PDB file of N, CA and C in Angstrom:
ATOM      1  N   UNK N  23       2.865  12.028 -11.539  1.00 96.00           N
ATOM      2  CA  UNK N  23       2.699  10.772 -10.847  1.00 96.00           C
ATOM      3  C   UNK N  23       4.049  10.392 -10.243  1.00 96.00           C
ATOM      4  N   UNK N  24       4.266   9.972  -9.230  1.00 97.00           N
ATOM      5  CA  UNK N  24       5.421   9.455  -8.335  1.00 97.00           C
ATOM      6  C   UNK N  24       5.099   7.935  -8.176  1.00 97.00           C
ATOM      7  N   UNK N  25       6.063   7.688  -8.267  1.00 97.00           N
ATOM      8  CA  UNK N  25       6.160   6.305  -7.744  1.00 97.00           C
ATOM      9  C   UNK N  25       7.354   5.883  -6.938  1.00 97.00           C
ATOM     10  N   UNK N  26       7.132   5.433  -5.348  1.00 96.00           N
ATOM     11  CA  UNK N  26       8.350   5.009  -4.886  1.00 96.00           C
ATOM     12  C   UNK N  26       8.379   3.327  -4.709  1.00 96.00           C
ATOM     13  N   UNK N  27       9.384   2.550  -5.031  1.00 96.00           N
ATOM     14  CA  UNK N  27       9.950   1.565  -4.872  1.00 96.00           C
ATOM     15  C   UNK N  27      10.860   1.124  -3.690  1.00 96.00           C
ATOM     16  N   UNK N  28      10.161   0.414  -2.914  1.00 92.00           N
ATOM     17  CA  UNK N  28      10.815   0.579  -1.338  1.00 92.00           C
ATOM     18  C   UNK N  28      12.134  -0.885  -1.452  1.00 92.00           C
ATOM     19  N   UNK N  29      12.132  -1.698  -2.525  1.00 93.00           N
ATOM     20  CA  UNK N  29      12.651  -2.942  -2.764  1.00 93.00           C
ATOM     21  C   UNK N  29      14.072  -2.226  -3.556  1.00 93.00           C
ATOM     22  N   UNK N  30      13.867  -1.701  -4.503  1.00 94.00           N
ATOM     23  CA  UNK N  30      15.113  -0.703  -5.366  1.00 94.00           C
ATOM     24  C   UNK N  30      15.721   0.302  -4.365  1.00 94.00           C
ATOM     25  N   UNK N  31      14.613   0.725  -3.736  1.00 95.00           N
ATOM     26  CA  UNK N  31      15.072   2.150  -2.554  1.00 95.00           C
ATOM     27  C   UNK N  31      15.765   3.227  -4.167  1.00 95.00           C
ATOM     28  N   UNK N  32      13.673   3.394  -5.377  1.00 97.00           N
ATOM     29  CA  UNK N  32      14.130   4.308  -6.670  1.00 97.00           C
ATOM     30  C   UNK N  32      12.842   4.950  -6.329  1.00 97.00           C
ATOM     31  N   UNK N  33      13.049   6.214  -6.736  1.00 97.00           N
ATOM     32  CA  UNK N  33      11.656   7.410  -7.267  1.00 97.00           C
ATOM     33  C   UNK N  33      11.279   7.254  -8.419  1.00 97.00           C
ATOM     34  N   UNK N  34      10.633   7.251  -9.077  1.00 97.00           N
ATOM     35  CA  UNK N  34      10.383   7.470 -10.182  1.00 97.00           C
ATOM     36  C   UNK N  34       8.978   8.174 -10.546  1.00 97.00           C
ATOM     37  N   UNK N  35       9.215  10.100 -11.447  1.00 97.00           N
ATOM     38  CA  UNK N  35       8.298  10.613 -11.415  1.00 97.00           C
ATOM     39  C   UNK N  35       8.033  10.455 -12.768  1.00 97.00           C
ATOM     40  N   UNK N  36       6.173  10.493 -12.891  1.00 96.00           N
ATOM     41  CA  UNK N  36       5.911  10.859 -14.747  1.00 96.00           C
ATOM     42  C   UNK N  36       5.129  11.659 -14.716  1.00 96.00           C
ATOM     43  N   UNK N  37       5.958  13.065 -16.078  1.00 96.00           N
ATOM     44  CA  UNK N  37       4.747  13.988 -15.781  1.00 96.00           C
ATOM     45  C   UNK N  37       4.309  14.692 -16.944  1.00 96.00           C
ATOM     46  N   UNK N  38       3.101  15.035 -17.546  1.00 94.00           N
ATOM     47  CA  UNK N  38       3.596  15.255 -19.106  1.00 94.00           C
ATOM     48  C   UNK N  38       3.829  16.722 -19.133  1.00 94.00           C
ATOM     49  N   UNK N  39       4.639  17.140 -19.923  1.00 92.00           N
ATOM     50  CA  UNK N  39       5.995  18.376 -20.112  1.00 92.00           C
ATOM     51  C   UNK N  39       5.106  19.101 -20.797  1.00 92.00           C
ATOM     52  N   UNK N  40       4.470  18.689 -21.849  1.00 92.00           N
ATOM     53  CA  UNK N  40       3.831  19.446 -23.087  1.00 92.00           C
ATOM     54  C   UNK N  40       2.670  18.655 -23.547  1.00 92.00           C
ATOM     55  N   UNK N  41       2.043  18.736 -24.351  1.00 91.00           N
ATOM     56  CA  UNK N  41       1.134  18.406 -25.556  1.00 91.00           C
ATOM     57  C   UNK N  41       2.151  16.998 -26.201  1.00 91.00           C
ATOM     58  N   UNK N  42       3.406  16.984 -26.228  1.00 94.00           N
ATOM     59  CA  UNK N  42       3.833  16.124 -26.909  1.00 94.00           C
ATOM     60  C   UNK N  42       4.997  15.475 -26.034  1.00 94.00           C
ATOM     61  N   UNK N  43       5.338  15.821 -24.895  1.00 96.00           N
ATOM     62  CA  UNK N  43       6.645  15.361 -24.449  1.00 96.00           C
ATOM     63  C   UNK N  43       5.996  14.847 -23.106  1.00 96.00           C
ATOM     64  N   UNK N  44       7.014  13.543 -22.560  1.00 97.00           N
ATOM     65  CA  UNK N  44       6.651  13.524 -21.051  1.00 97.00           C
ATOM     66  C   UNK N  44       8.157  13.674 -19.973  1.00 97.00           C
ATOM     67  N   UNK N  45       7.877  14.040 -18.904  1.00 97.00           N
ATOM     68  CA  UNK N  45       9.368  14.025 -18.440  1.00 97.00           C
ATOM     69  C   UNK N  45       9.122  12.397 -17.568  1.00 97.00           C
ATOM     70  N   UNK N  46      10.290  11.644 -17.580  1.00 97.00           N
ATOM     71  CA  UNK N  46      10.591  10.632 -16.484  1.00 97.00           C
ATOM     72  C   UNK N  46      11.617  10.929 -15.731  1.00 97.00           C
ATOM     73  N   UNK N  47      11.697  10.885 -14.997  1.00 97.00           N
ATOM     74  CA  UNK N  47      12.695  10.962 -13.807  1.00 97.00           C
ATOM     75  C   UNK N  47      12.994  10.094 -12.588  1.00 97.00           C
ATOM     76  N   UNK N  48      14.162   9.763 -12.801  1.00 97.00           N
ATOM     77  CA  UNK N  48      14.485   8.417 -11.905  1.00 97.00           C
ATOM     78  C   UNK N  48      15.507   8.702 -10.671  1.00 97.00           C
ATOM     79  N   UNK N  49      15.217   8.672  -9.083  1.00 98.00           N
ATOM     80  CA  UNK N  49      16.083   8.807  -8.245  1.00 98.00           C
ATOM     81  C   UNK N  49      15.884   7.416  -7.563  1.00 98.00           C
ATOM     82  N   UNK N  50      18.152   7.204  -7.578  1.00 97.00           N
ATOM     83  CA  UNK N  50      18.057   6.118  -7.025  1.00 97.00           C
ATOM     84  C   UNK N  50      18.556   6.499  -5.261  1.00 97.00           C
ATOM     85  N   UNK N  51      17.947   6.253  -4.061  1.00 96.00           N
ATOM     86  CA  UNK N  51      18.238   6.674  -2.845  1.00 96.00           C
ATOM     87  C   UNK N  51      19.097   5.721  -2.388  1.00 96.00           C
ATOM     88  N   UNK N  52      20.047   5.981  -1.210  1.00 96.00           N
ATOM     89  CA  UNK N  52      20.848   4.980   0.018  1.00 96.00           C
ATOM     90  C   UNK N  52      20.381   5.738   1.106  1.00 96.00           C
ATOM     91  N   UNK N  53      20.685   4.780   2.037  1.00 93.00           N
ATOM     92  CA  UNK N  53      20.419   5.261   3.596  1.00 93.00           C
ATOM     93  C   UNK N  53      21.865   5.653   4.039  1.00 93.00           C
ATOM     94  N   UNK N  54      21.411   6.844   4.049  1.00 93.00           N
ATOM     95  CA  UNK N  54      22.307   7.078   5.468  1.00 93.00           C
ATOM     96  C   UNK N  54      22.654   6.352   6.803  1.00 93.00           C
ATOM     97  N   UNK N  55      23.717   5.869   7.259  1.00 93.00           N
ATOM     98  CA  UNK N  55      23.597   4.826   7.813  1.00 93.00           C
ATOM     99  C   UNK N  55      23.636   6.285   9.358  1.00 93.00           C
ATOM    100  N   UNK N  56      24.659   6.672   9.308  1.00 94.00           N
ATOM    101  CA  UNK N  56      24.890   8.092  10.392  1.00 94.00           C
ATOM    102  C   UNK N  56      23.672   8.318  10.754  1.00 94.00           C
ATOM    103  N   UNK N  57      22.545   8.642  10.129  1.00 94.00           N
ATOM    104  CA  UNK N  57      21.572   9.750  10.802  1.00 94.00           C
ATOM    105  C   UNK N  57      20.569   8.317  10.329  1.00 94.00           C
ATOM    106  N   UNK N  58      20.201   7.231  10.377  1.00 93.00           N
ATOM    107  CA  UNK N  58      19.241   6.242  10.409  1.00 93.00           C
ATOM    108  C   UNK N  58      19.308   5.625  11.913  1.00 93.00           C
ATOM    109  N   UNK N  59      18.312   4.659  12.281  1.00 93.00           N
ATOM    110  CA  UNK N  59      18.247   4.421  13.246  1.00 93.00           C
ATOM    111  C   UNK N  59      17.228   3.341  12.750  1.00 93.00           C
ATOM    112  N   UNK N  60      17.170   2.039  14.368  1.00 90.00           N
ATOM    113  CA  UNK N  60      16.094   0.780  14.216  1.00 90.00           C
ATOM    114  C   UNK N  60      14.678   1.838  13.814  1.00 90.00           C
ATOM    115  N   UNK N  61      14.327   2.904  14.272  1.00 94.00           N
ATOM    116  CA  UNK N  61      12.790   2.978  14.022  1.00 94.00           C
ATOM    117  C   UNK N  61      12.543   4.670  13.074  1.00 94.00           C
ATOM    118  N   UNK N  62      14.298   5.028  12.344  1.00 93.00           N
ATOM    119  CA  UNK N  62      13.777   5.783  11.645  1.00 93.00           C
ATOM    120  C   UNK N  62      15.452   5.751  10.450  1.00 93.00           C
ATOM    121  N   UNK N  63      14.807   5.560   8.922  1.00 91.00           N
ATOM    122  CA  UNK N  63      15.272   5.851   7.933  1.00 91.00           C
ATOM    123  C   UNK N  63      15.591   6.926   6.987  1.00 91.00           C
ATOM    124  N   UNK N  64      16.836   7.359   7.411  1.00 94.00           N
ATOM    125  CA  UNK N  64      17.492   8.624   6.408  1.00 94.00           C
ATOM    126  C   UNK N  64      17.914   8.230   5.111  1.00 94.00           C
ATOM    127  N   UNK N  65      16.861   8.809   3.970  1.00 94.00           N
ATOM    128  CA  UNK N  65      17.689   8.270   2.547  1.00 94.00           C
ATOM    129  C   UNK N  65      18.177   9.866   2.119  1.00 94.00           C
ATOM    130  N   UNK N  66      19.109   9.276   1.244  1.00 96.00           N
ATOM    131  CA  UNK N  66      19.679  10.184   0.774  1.00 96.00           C
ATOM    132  C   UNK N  66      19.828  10.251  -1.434  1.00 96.00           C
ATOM    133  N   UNK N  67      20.225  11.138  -1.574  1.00 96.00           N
ATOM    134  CA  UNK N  67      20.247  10.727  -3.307  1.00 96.00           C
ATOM    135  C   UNK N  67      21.118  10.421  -3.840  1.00 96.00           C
ATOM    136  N   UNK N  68      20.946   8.718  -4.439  1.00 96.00           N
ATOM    137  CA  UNK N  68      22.805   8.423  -4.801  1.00 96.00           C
ATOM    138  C   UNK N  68      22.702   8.705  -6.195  1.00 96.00           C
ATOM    139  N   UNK N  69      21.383   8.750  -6.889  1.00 97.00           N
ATOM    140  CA  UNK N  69      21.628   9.035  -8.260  1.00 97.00           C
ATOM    141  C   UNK N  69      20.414  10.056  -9.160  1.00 97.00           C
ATOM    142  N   UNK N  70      20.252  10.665  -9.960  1.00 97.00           N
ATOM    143  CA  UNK N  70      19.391  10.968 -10.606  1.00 97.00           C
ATOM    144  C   UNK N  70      19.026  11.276 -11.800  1.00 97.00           C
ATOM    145  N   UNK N  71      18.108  10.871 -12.600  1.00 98.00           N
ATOM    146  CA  UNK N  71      18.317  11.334 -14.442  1.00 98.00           C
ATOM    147  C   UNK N  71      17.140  12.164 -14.372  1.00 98.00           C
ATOM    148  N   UNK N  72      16.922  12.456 -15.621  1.00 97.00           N
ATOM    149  CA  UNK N  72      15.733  13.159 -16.098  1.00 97.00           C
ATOM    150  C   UNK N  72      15.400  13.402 -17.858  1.00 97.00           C
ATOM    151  N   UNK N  73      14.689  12.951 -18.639  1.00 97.00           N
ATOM    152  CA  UNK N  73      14.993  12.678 -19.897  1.00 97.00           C
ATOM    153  C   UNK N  73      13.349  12.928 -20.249  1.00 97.00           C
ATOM    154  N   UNK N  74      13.309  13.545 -21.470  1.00 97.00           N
ATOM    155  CA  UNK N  74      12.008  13.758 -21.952  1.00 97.00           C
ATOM    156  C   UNK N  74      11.762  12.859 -23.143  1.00 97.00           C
ATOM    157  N   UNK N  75      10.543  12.612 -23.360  1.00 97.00           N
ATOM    158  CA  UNK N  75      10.212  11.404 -24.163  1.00 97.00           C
ATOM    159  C   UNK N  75       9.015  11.525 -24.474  1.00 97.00           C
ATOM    160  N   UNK N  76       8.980  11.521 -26.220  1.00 97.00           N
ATOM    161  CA  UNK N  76       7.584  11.802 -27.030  1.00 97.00           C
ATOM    162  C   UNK N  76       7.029  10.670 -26.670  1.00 97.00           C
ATOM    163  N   UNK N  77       5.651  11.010 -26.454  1.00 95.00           N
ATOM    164  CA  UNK N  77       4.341  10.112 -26.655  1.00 95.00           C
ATOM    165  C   UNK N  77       4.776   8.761 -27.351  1.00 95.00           C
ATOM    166  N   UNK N  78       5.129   8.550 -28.676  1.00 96.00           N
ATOM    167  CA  UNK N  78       5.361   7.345 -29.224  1.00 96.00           C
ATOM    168  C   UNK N  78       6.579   6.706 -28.285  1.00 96.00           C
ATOM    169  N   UNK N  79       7.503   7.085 -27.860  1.00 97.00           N
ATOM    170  CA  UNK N  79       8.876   6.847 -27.433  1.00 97.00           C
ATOM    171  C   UNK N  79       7.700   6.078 -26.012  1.00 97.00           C
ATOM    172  N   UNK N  80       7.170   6.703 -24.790  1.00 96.00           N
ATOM    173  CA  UNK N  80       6.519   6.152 -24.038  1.00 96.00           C
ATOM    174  C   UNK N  80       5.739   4.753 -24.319  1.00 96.00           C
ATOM    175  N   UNK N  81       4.912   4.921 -25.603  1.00 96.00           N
ATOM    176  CA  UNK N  81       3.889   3.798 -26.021  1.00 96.00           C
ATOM    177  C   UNK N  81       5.277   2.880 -26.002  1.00 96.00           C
ATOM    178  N   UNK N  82       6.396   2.959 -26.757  1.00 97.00           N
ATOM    179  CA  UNK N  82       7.453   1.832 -27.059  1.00 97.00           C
ATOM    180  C   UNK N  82       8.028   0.876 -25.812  1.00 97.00           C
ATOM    181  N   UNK N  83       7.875   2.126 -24.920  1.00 96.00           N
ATOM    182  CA  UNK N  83       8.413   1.642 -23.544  1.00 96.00           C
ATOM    183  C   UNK N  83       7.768   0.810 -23.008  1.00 96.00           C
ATOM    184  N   UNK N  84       6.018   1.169 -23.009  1.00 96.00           N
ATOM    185  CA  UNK N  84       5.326   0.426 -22.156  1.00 96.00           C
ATOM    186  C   UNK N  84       5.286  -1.057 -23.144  1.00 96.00           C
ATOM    187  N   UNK N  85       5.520  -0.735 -24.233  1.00 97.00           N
ATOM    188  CA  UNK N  85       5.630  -2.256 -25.022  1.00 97.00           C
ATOM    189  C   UNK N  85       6.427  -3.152 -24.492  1.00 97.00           C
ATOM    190  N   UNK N  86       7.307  -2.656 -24.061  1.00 97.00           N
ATOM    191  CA  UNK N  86       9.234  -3.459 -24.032  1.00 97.00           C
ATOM    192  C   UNK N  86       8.679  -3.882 -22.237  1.00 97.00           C
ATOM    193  N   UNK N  87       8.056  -3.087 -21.590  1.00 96.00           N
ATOM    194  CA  UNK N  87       7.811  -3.673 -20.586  1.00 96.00           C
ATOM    195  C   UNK N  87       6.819  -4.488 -20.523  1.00 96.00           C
ATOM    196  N   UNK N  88       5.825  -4.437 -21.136  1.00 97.00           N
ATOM    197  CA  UNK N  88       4.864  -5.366 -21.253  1.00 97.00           C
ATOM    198  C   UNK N  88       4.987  -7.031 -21.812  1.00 97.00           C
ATOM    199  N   UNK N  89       6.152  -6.982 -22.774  1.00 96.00           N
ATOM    200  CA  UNK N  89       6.590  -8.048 -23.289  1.00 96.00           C
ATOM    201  C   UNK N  89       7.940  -8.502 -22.388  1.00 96.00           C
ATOM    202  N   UNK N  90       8.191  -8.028 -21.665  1.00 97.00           N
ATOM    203  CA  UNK N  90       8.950  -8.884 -20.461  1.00 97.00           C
ATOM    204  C   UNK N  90       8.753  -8.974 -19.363  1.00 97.00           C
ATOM    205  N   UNK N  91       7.601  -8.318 -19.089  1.00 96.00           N
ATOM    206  CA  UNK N  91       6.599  -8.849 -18.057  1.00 96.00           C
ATOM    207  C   UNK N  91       6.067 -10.016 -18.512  1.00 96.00           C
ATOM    208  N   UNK N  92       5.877  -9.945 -19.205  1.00 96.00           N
ATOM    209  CA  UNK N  92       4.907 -11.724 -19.878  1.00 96.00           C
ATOM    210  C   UNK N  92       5.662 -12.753 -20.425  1.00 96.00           C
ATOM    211  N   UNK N  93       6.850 -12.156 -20.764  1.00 95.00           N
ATOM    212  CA  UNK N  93       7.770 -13.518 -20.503  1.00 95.00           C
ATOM    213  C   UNK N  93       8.597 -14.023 -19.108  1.00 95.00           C
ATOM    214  N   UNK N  94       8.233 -12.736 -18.006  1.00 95.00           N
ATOM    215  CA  UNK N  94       8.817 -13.248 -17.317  1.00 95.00           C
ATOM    216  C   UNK N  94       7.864 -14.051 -16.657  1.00 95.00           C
ATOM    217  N   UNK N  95       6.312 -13.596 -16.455  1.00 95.00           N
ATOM    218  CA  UNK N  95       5.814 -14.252 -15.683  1.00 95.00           C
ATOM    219  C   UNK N  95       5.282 -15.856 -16.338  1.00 95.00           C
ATOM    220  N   UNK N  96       5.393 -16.175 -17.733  1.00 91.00           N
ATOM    221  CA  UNK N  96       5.872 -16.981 -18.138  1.00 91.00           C
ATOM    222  C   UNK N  96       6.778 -18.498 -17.444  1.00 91.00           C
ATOM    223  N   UNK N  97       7.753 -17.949 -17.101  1.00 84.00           N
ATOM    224  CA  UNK N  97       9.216 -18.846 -16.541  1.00 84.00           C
ATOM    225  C   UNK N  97       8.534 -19.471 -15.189  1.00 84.00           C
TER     226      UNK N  97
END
């Protein structure tokens, strides 16, 4: 699964590795300002990780996001 974020200008892929592992992977892009233009955008890669993460480690994540999603939308 990919996901791009046009507000971060981040990738972020999820994909499961194994039976027990998933990979996430996060690219953060900039524009090229040189080779961009008004009606076309050159990104480029300013950063990238990649980290594997058991099944439980994921469930934890989506917790930690779920509970600050709801406090944020909360405020």
């Amino acid at each position: 699964m990919n996901l791009f974020f046009n507000e971060s200008m981040t990738e972020i892929q999820l994909e499961n590795h194994d039976d027990l592992n998933i990979v996430l992977a996060v690219t953060e892009l900039k524009r090229n300002e040189d080779e961009s233009s008004e009606n076309y955008e050159k990104l480029e890669v300013r950063y990238e990780s990649e980290i594997f993460i058991s099944i439980d480690e994921a469930k934890t994540l989506r917790s930690a996001l779920d509970f600050i999603l709801q406090k944020m939308e909360k405020e």
